[in-house]
DNA sequence: GAACCGTGGTT
DNA sequence: TAACCAAGGTT
């Protein structure tokens, strides 16, 4: 890299880190280095806004403060604690992860990115996030915010992960990664970026002239124009609210999640239940010639 | 690599 | 109001 580019990069480091000191968000998972607490926050934050996670994270951590306490409960209890967060598969994966760590790793989360990635629910991003935020590794992190920021700051670069690795500062990598995310969430937003208040505006080639790529929506499979995943969520919510009583007849479940449920919907409902069963979210059994549904 | 997976606020 | 969007992961 040329000296000029190096100097410019150092300026980016300085400006962003300074901005983060004064404008970074005071989020609870930034005040700890506890691997379990960092992990829970990262799983919750997958495709989920910070504002929503803030509503549920403290209560979840209080109820399940470590891998051991979480590993001892069942799917039903975890899904109730997960209510409102969405993507319920994450709760099941987190539970299985806790059981694995508690049972096979003496309650200690692995430190290596490769090992982390082998655990359920931890992919490329989350493994790097845990390595950096919990273990202090000097590794890059790229999620939707940072991907957008880097695409605008380095429009000629193609691979954002490679770019993120190349521009990593020599120290304060924790603050650097968190700062880039805050910049994307607060200033460098998708629709109308607030370039006037951006600490990097003088160094950004696309400042004040951001074009956002027009994305086309895909069509989701569903019923009556409602995607199947919404019905899946309704099924889980019905089961959550059946405190005590274990199972429910599929026919009754159908009428609860779809007001005009009829015999023509039976096959469709069976498909939903099969997918939920495969994900470990429900158990499907036989009952009086029909089908019964409960938490596993 | 595309399809699938919740929930609810914002525009 | 319909569409978009949000600290991704799995198959």
Short mmCIF file of N, CA and C in Angstrom, two decimals, chain A residues 165-288:
data_model
loop_
_atom_site.label_atom_id
_atom_site.label_comp_id
_atom_site.label_asym_id
_atom_site.label_seq_id
_atom_site.Cartn_x
_atom_site.Cartn_y
_atom_site.Cartn_z
N UNK A 165 -10.52 -7.01 6.60
CA UNK A 165 -9.27 -7.52 7.17
C UNK A 165 -8.09 -6.61 6.88
N UNK A 166 -8.06 -6.04 5.68
CA UNK A 166 -6.95 -5.18 5.28
C UNK A 166 -6.91 -3.86 6.02
N UNK A 167 -8.07 -3.34 6.37
CA UNK A 167 -8.12 -2.00 6.98
C UNK A 167 -8.20 -2.04 8.51
N UNK A 168 -8.03 -3.23 9.07
CA UNK A 168 -8.10 -3.37 10.54
C UNK A 168 -7.01 -2.51 11.20
N UNK A 169 -7.37 -1.75 12.22
CA UNK A 169 -6.36 -0.95 12.94
C UNK A 169 -5.45 -1.86 13.77
N UNK A 170 -4.27 -1.38 14.13
CA UNK A 170 -3.33 -2.21 14.88
C UNK A 170 -3.80 -2.50 16.31
N UNK A 171 -4.63 -1.64 16.86
CA UNK A 171 -5.19 -1.89 18.20
C UNK A 171 -6.59 -1.33 18.30
N UNK A 172 -7.21 -1.61 19.45
CA UNK A 172 -8.61 -1.20 19.66
C UNK A 172 -9.54 -1.77 18.59
N UNK A 173 -9.30 -3.02 18.26
CA UNK A 173 -10.12 -3.68 17.24
C UNK A 173 -11.56 -3.87 17.72
N UNK A 174 -11.72 -4.14 19.01
CA UNK A 174 -13.06 -4.24 19.59
C UNK A 174 -13.86 -2.97 19.29
N UNK A 175 -13.27 -1.83 19.66
CA UNK A 175 -13.96 -0.56 19.46
C UNK A 175 -14.13 -0.24 17.97
N UNK A 176 -13.16 -0.64 17.17
CA UNK A 176 -13.24 -0.40 15.73
C UNK A 176 -14.44 -1.12 15.12
N UNK A 177 -14.57 -2.40 15.41
CA UNK A 177 -15.68 -3.16 14.85
C UNK A 177 -17.03 -2.67 15.37
N UNK A 178 -17.09 -2.40 16.67
CA UNK A 178 -18.35 -1.89 17.22
C UNK A 178 -18.67 -0.51 16.63
N UNK A 179 -17.64 0.28 16.44
CA UNK A 179 -17.83 1.62 15.90
C UNK A 179 -18.34 1.59 14.46
N UNK A 180 -17.79 0.69 13.66
CA UNK A 180 -18.27 0.57 12.28
C UNK A 180 -19.74 0.17 12.25
N UNK A 181 -20.13 -0.71 13.16
CA UNK A 181 -21.53 -1.12 13.20
C UNK A 181 -22.43 0.04 13.59
N UNK A 182 -21.99 0.82 14.60
CA UNK A 182 -22.78 1.98 15.01
C UNK A 182 -22.86 3.02 13.89
N UNK A 183 -21.78 3.19 13.18
CA UNK A 183 -21.81 4.14 12.07
C UNK A 183 -22.85 3.72 11.04
N UNK A 184 -22.87 2.45 10.73
CA UNK A 184 -23.85 1.95 9.77
C UNK A 184 -25.28 2.05 10.28
N UNK A 185 -25.46 1.83 11.57
CA UNK A 185 -26.81 1.82 12.14
C UNK A 185 -27.33 3.23 12.39
N UNK A 186 -26.43 4.18 12.71
CA UNK A 186 -26.87 5.52 13.11
C UNK A 186 -26.68 6.58 12.02
N UNK A 187 -25.64 6.45 11.22
CA UNK A 187 -25.31 7.50 10.24
C UNK A 187 -25.41 6.98 8.81
N UNK A 188 -24.67 5.94 8.54
CA UNK A 188 -24.57 5.41 7.18
C UNK A 188 -25.70 4.42 6.92
N UNK A 189 -26.92 4.91 7.02
CA UNK A 189 -28.11 4.06 6.93
C UNK A 189 -28.43 3.70 5.48
N UNK A 190 -29.23 2.68 5.26
CA UNK A 190 -29.49 2.21 3.90
C UNK A 190 -30.20 3.26 3.04
N UNK A 191 -31.25 3.86 3.57
CA UNK A 191 -32.09 4.71 2.74
C UNK A 191 -31.52 6.10 2.55
N UNK A 192 -31.37 6.83 3.65
CA UNK A 192 -30.92 8.21 3.56
C UNK A 192 -29.77 8.44 4.53
N UNK A 193 -28.55 8.14 4.14
CA UNK A 193 -27.40 8.30 5.05
C UNK A 193 -27.20 9.76 5.43
N UNK A 194 -26.88 9.99 6.69
CA UNK A 194 -26.70 11.33 7.23
C UNK A 194 -25.24 11.75 7.08
N UNK A 195 -24.83 11.92 5.82
CA UNK A 195 -23.42 12.21 5.54
C UNK A 195 -22.95 13.49 6.22
N UNK A 196 -23.85 14.41 6.45
CA UNK A 196 -23.48 15.67 7.08
C UNK A 196 -22.93 15.49 8.48
N UNK A 197 -23.30 14.41 9.15
CA UNK A 197 -22.81 14.17 10.50
C UNK A 197 -21.83 13.01 10.56
N UNK A 198 -21.39 12.54 9.41
CA UNK A 198 -20.50 11.38 9.40
C UNK A 198 -19.05 11.80 9.69
N UNK A 199 -18.41 11.11 10.62
CA UNK A 199 -17.01 11.45 10.94
C UNK A 199 -16.07 11.15 9.79
N UNK A 200 -16.52 10.39 8.81
CA UNK A 200 -15.64 10.02 7.69
C UNK A 200 -16.02 10.73 6.40
N UNK A 201 -16.86 11.74 6.49
CA UNK A 201 -17.39 12.36 5.27
C UNK A 201 -16.30 12.92 4.37
N UNK A 202 -15.23 13.46 4.97
CA UNK A 202 -14.16 14.06 4.16
C UNK A 202 -13.29 12.99 3.50
N UNK A 203 -13.42 11.75 3.94
CA UNK A 203 -12.59 10.67 3.41
C UNK A 203 -13.39 9.67 2.59
N UNK A 204 -14.67 9.93 2.44
CA UNK A 204 -15.55 8.95 1.78
C UNK A 204 -15.84 9.38 0.35
N UNK A 205 -15.49 8.53 -0.61
CA UNK A 205 -15.69 8.89 -2.03
C UNK A 205 -17.15 8.96 -2.44
N UNK A 206 -18.04 8.36 -1.69
CA UNK A 206 -19.45 8.38 -2.08
C UNK A 206 -20.30 9.25 -1.17
N UNK A 207 -19.65 10.11 -0.37
CA UNK A 207 -20.41 10.96 0.54
C UNK A 207 -21.37 11.86 -0.23
N UNK A 208 -22.58 11.99 0.26
CA UNK A 208 -23.63 12.86 -0.29
C UNK A 208 -24.12 12.41 -1.67
N UNK A 209 -23.68 11.29 -2.13
CA UNK A 209 -24.22 10.82 -3.42
C UNK A 209 -24.33 9.30 -3.41
N UNK A 210 -24.99 8.83 -2.40
CA UNK A 210 -25.15 7.39 -2.25
C UNK A 210 -26.31 6.87 -3.09
N UNK A 211 -26.01 5.87 -3.82
CA UNK A 211 -27.06 5.18 -4.57
C UNK A 211 -27.27 3.81 -3.94
N UNK A 212 -28.49 3.53 -3.62
CA UNK A 212 -28.74 2.22 -3.03
C UNK A 212 -29.26 1.25 -4.09
N UNK A 213 -28.71 0.07 -4.09
CA UNK A 213 -29.09 -0.93 -5.09
C UNK A 213 -30.55 -1.34 -4.93
N UNK A 214 -31.29 -1.27 -6.02
CA UNK A 214 -32.68 -1.70 -5.99
C UNK A 214 -32.74 -3.22 -5.93
N UNK A 215 -33.38 -3.71 -4.87
CA UNK A 215 -33.46 -5.16 -4.72
C UNK A 215 -34.88 -5.63 -5.01
N UNK A 216 -34.95 -6.77 -5.63
CA UNK A 216 -36.29 -7.31 -5.90
C UNK A 216 -36.64 -8.39 -4.88
N UNK A 217 -37.89 -8.37 -4.52
CA UNK A 217 -38.36 -9.31 -3.52
C UNK A 217 -38.67 -10.65 -4.15
N UNK A 218 -38.38 -11.67 -3.35
CA UNK A 218 -38.77 -12.99 -3.81
C UNK A 218 -40.15 -13.32 -3.24
N UNK A 219 -40.76 -14.26 -3.88
CA UNK A 219 -42.09 -14.66 -3.45
C UNK A 219 -41.99 -15.83 -2.49
N UNK A 220 -42.69 -15.76 -1.40
CA UNK A 220 -42.62 -16.83 -0.40
C UNK A 220 -43.81 -17.75 -0.51
N UNK A 221 -43.57 -19.04 -0.24
CA UNK A 221 -44.70 -19.97 -0.20
C UNK A 221 -45.56 -19.69 1.01
N UNK A 222 -46.88 -19.81 0.82
CA UNK A 222 -47.76 -19.50 1.94
C UNK A 222 -49.19 -19.91 1.68
N UNK A 223 -50.10 -19.30 2.43
CA UNK A 223 -51.53 -19.60 2.36
C UNK A 223 -52.27 -18.28 2.45
N UNK A 224 -53.18 -18.05 1.53
CA UNK A 224 -53.95 -16.80 1.54
C UNK A 224 -53.03 -15.57 1.53
N UNK A 225 -51.91 -15.68 0.82
CA UNK A 225 -51.01 -14.56 0.72
C UNK A 225 -50.13 -14.34 1.94
N UNK A 226 -50.26 -15.21 2.93
CA UNK A 226 -49.45 -15.10 4.15
C UNK A 226 -48.36 -16.17 4.12
N UNK A 227 -47.11 -15.77 4.27
CA UNK A 227 -45.98 -16.73 4.20
C UNK A 227 -46.10 -17.82 5.27
N UNK A 228 -45.59 -18.99 4.94
CA UNK A 228 -45.66 -20.11 5.87
C UNK A 228 -44.95 -19.82 7.19
N UNK A 229 -43.86 -19.07 7.13
CA UNK A 229 -43.12 -18.83 8.38
C UNK A 229 -43.95 -18.06 9.39
N UNK A 230 -44.90 -17.25 8.89
CA UNK A 230 -45.79 -16.55 9.81
C UNK A 230 -46.70 -17.54 10.53
N UNK A 231 -47.20 -18.53 9.78
CA UNK A 231 -48.03 -19.56 10.40
C UNK A 231 -47.21 -20.40 11.37
N UNK A 232 -45.97 -20.66 11.00
CA UNK A 232 -45.09 -21.40 11.93
C UNK A 232 -44.97 -20.64 13.25
N UNK A 233 -44.81 -19.34 13.13
CA UNK A 233 -44.70 -18.53 14.34
C UNK A 233 -45.98 -18.59 15.16
N UNK A 234 -47.12 -18.60 14.48
CA UNK A 234 -48.41 -18.67 15.18
C UNK A 234 -48.55 -19.99 15.92
N UNK A 235 -48.09 -21.07 15.28
CA UNK A 235 -48.16 -22.38 15.93
C UNK A 235 -47.35 -22.39 17.22
N UNK A 236 -46.14 -21.88 17.15
CA UNK A 236 -45.29 -21.83 18.34
C UNK A 236 -45.93 -20.98 19.42
N UNK A 237 -46.54 -19.88 19.01
CA UNK A 237 -47.17 -18.99 19.99
C UNK A 237 -48.36 -19.67 20.68
N UNK A 238 -49.12 -20.45 19.92
CA UNK A 238 -50.23 -21.19 20.52
C UNK A 238 -49.70 -22.16 21.56
N UNK A 239 -48.65 -22.89 21.22
CA UNK A 239 -48.08 -23.86 22.17
C UNK A 239 -47.52 -23.16 23.40
N UNK A 240 -46.91 -22.02 23.22
CA UNK A 240 -46.36 -21.26 24.35
C UNK A 240 -47.45 -20.95 25.37
N UNK A 241 -48.61 -20.61 24.87
CA UNK A 241 -49.68 -20.14 25.75
C UNK A 241 -50.50 -21.28 26.35
N UNK A 242 -50.11 -22.51 26.07
CA UNK A 242 -50.81 -23.65 26.68
C UNK A 242 -50.03 -24.14 27.88
N UNK A 243 -49.94 -23.31 28.87
CA UNK A 243 -49.21 -23.68 30.08
C UNK A 243 -49.82 -24.92 30.71
N UNK A 244 -48.99 -25.87 31.06
CA UNK A 244 -49.49 -27.08 31.70
C UNK A 244 -49.91 -28.11 30.69
N UNK A 245 -50.99 -27.86 29.98
CA UNK A 245 -51.47 -28.85 29.03
C UNK A 245 -50.42 -29.10 27.96
N UNK A 246 -50.06 -30.33 27.78
CA UNK A 246 -48.96 -30.65 26.89
C UNK A 246 -49.26 -30.49 25.43
N UNK A 247 -50.21 -31.27 24.92
CA UNK A 247 -50.39 -31.31 23.47
C UNK A 247 -51.75 -30.78 23.06
N UNK A 248 -51.87 -30.54 21.78
CA UNK A 248 -53.11 -30.01 21.21
C UNK A 248 -53.39 -30.77 19.92
N UNK A 249 -54.65 -31.00 19.63
CA UNK A 249 -55.02 -31.69 18.39
C UNK A 249 -54.73 -30.80 17.20
N UNK A 250 -54.19 -31.40 16.15
CA UNK A 250 -53.80 -30.63 14.97
C UNK A 250 -54.99 -29.86 14.39
N UNK A 251 -56.14 -30.49 14.40
CA UNK A 251 -57.34 -29.85 13.84
C UNK A 251 -57.65 -28.54 14.58
N UNK A 252 -57.56 -28.60 15.90
CA UNK A 252 -57.83 -27.42 16.71
C UNK A 252 -56.73 -26.37 16.51
N UNK A 253 -55.52 -26.84 16.41
CA UNK A 253 -54.40 -25.94 16.16
C UNK A 253 -54.61 -25.18 14.85
N UNK A 254 -55.08 -25.92 13.84
CA UNK A 254 -55.33 -25.30 12.55
C UNK A 254 -56.32 -24.16 12.64
N UNK A 255 -57.41 -24.37 13.37
CA UNK A 255 -58.44 -23.33 13.47
C UNK A 255 -57.94 -22.13 14.27
N UNK A 256 -56.94 -22.35 15.13
CA UNK A 256 -56.42 -21.24 15.93
C UNK A 256 -55.46 -20.36 15.14
N UNK A 257 -54.74 -20.97 14.21
CA UNK A 257 -53.77 -20.16 13.45
C UNK A 257 -54.36 -19.66 12.14
N UNK A 258 -55.45 -20.26 11.71
CA UNK A 258 -56.09 -19.84 10.46
C UNK A 258 -57.61 -19.92 10.65
N UNK A 259 -58.25 -18.78 10.81
CA UNK A 259 -59.68 -18.73 11.16
C UNK A 259 -60.57 -19.56 10.24
N UNK A 260 -60.27 -19.57 8.94
CA UNK A 260 -61.12 -20.31 8.01
C UNK A 260 -60.52 -21.68 7.68
N UNK A 261 -59.86 -22.25 8.66
CA UNK A 261 -59.23 -23.56 8.46
C UNK A 261 -60.26 -24.61 8.06
N UNK A 262 -59.93 -25.37 7.02
CA UNK A 262 -60.85 -26.41 6.57
C UNK A 262 -60.08 -27.67 6.22
N UNK A 263 -60.80 -28.71 5.81
CA UNK A 263 -60.15 -29.98 5.48
C UNK A 263 -59.15 -29.82 4.34
N UNK A 264 -59.37 -28.82 3.51
CA UNK A 264 -58.45 -28.62 2.39
C UNK A 264 -57.09 -28.09 2.87
N UNK A 265 -57.04 -27.66 4.11
CA UNK A 265 -55.78 -27.14 4.65
C UNK A 265 -54.98 -28.19 5.42
N UNK A 266 -55.55 -29.39 5.52
CA UNK A 266 -54.90 -30.41 6.36
C UNK A 266 -53.53 -30.78 5.85
N UNK A 267 -53.41 -31.00 4.56
CA UNK A 267 -52.12 -31.39 3.99
C UNK A 267 -51.09 -30.28 4.19
N UNK A 268 -51.56 -29.07 3.95
CA UNK A 268 -50.68 -27.91 4.12
C UNK A 268 -50.19 -27.81 5.58
N UNK A 269 -51.13 -27.97 6.52
CA UNK A 269 -50.78 -27.90 7.94
C UNK A 269 -49.79 -29.01 8.31
N UNK A 270 -50.03 -30.20 7.76
CA UNK A 270 -49.13 -31.31 8.04
C UNK A 270 -47.71 -30.99 7.59
N UNK A 271 -47.61 -30.31 6.48
CA UNK A 271 -46.30 -29.90 5.97
C UNK A 271 -45.61 -28.92 6.92
N UNK A 272 -46.38 -27.97 7.43
CA UNK A 272 -45.83 -27.03 8.40
C UNK A 272 -45.31 -27.76 9.63
N UNK A 273 -46.13 -28.70 10.13
CA UNK A 273 -45.76 -29.43 11.35
C UNK A 273 -44.52 -30.27 11.11
N UNK A 274 -44.42 -30.83 9.90
CA UNK A 274 -43.25 -31.64 9.59
C UNK A 274 -41.99 -30.78 9.61
N UNK A 275 -42.09 -29.58 9.04
CA UNK A 275 -40.91 -28.69 9.01
C UNK A 275 -40.54 -28.24 10.42
N UNK A 276 -41.55 -27.97 11.24
CA UNK A 276 -41.28 -27.57 12.62
C UNK A 276 -40.66 -28.71 13.41
N UNK A 277 -41.12 -29.92 13.11
CA UNK A 277 -40.58 -31.10 13.80
C UNK A 277 -39.12 -31.31 13.42
N UNK A 278 -38.84 -31.12 12.14
CA UNK A 278 -37.47 -31.30 11.66
C UNK A 278 -36.52 -30.30 12.31
N UNK A 279 -37.05 -29.13 12.64
CA UNK A 279 -36.23 -28.10 13.28
C UNK A 279 -36.15 -28.27 14.79
N UNK A 280 -36.81 -29.31 15.31
CA UNK A 280 -36.76 -29.54 16.76
C UNK A 280 -37.63 -28.58 17.55
N UNK A 281 -38.60 -27.95 16.88
CA UNK A 281 -39.45 -26.98 17.56
C UNK A 281 -40.71 -27.61 18.13
N UNK A 282 -41.20 -28.67 17.52
CA UNK A 282 -42.40 -29.34 18.03
C UNK A 282 -42.23 -30.85 17.94
N UNK A 283 -43.13 -31.54 18.62
CA UNK A 283 -43.22 -33.00 18.46
C UNK A 283 -44.61 -33.31 17.92
N UNK A 284 -44.67 -34.19 16.96
CA UNK A 284 -45.94 -34.57 16.36
C UNK A 284 -46.22 -36.03 16.68
N UNK A 285 -47.39 -36.29 17.27
CA UNK A 285 -47.74 -37.67 17.62
C UNK A 285 -49.15 -38.02 17.20
N UNK A 286 -49.55 -39.26 17.46
CA UNK A 286 -50.91 -39.69 17.13
C UNK A 286 -51.78 -39.63 18.37
N UNK A 287 -53.03 -39.31 18.15
CA UNK A 287 -53.96 -39.23 19.27
C UNK A 287 -55.38 -39.43 18.78
N UNK A 288 -56.01 -40.53 19.20
CA UNK A 288 -57.39 -40.84 18.83
C UNK A 288 -57.62 -40.75 17.33
#
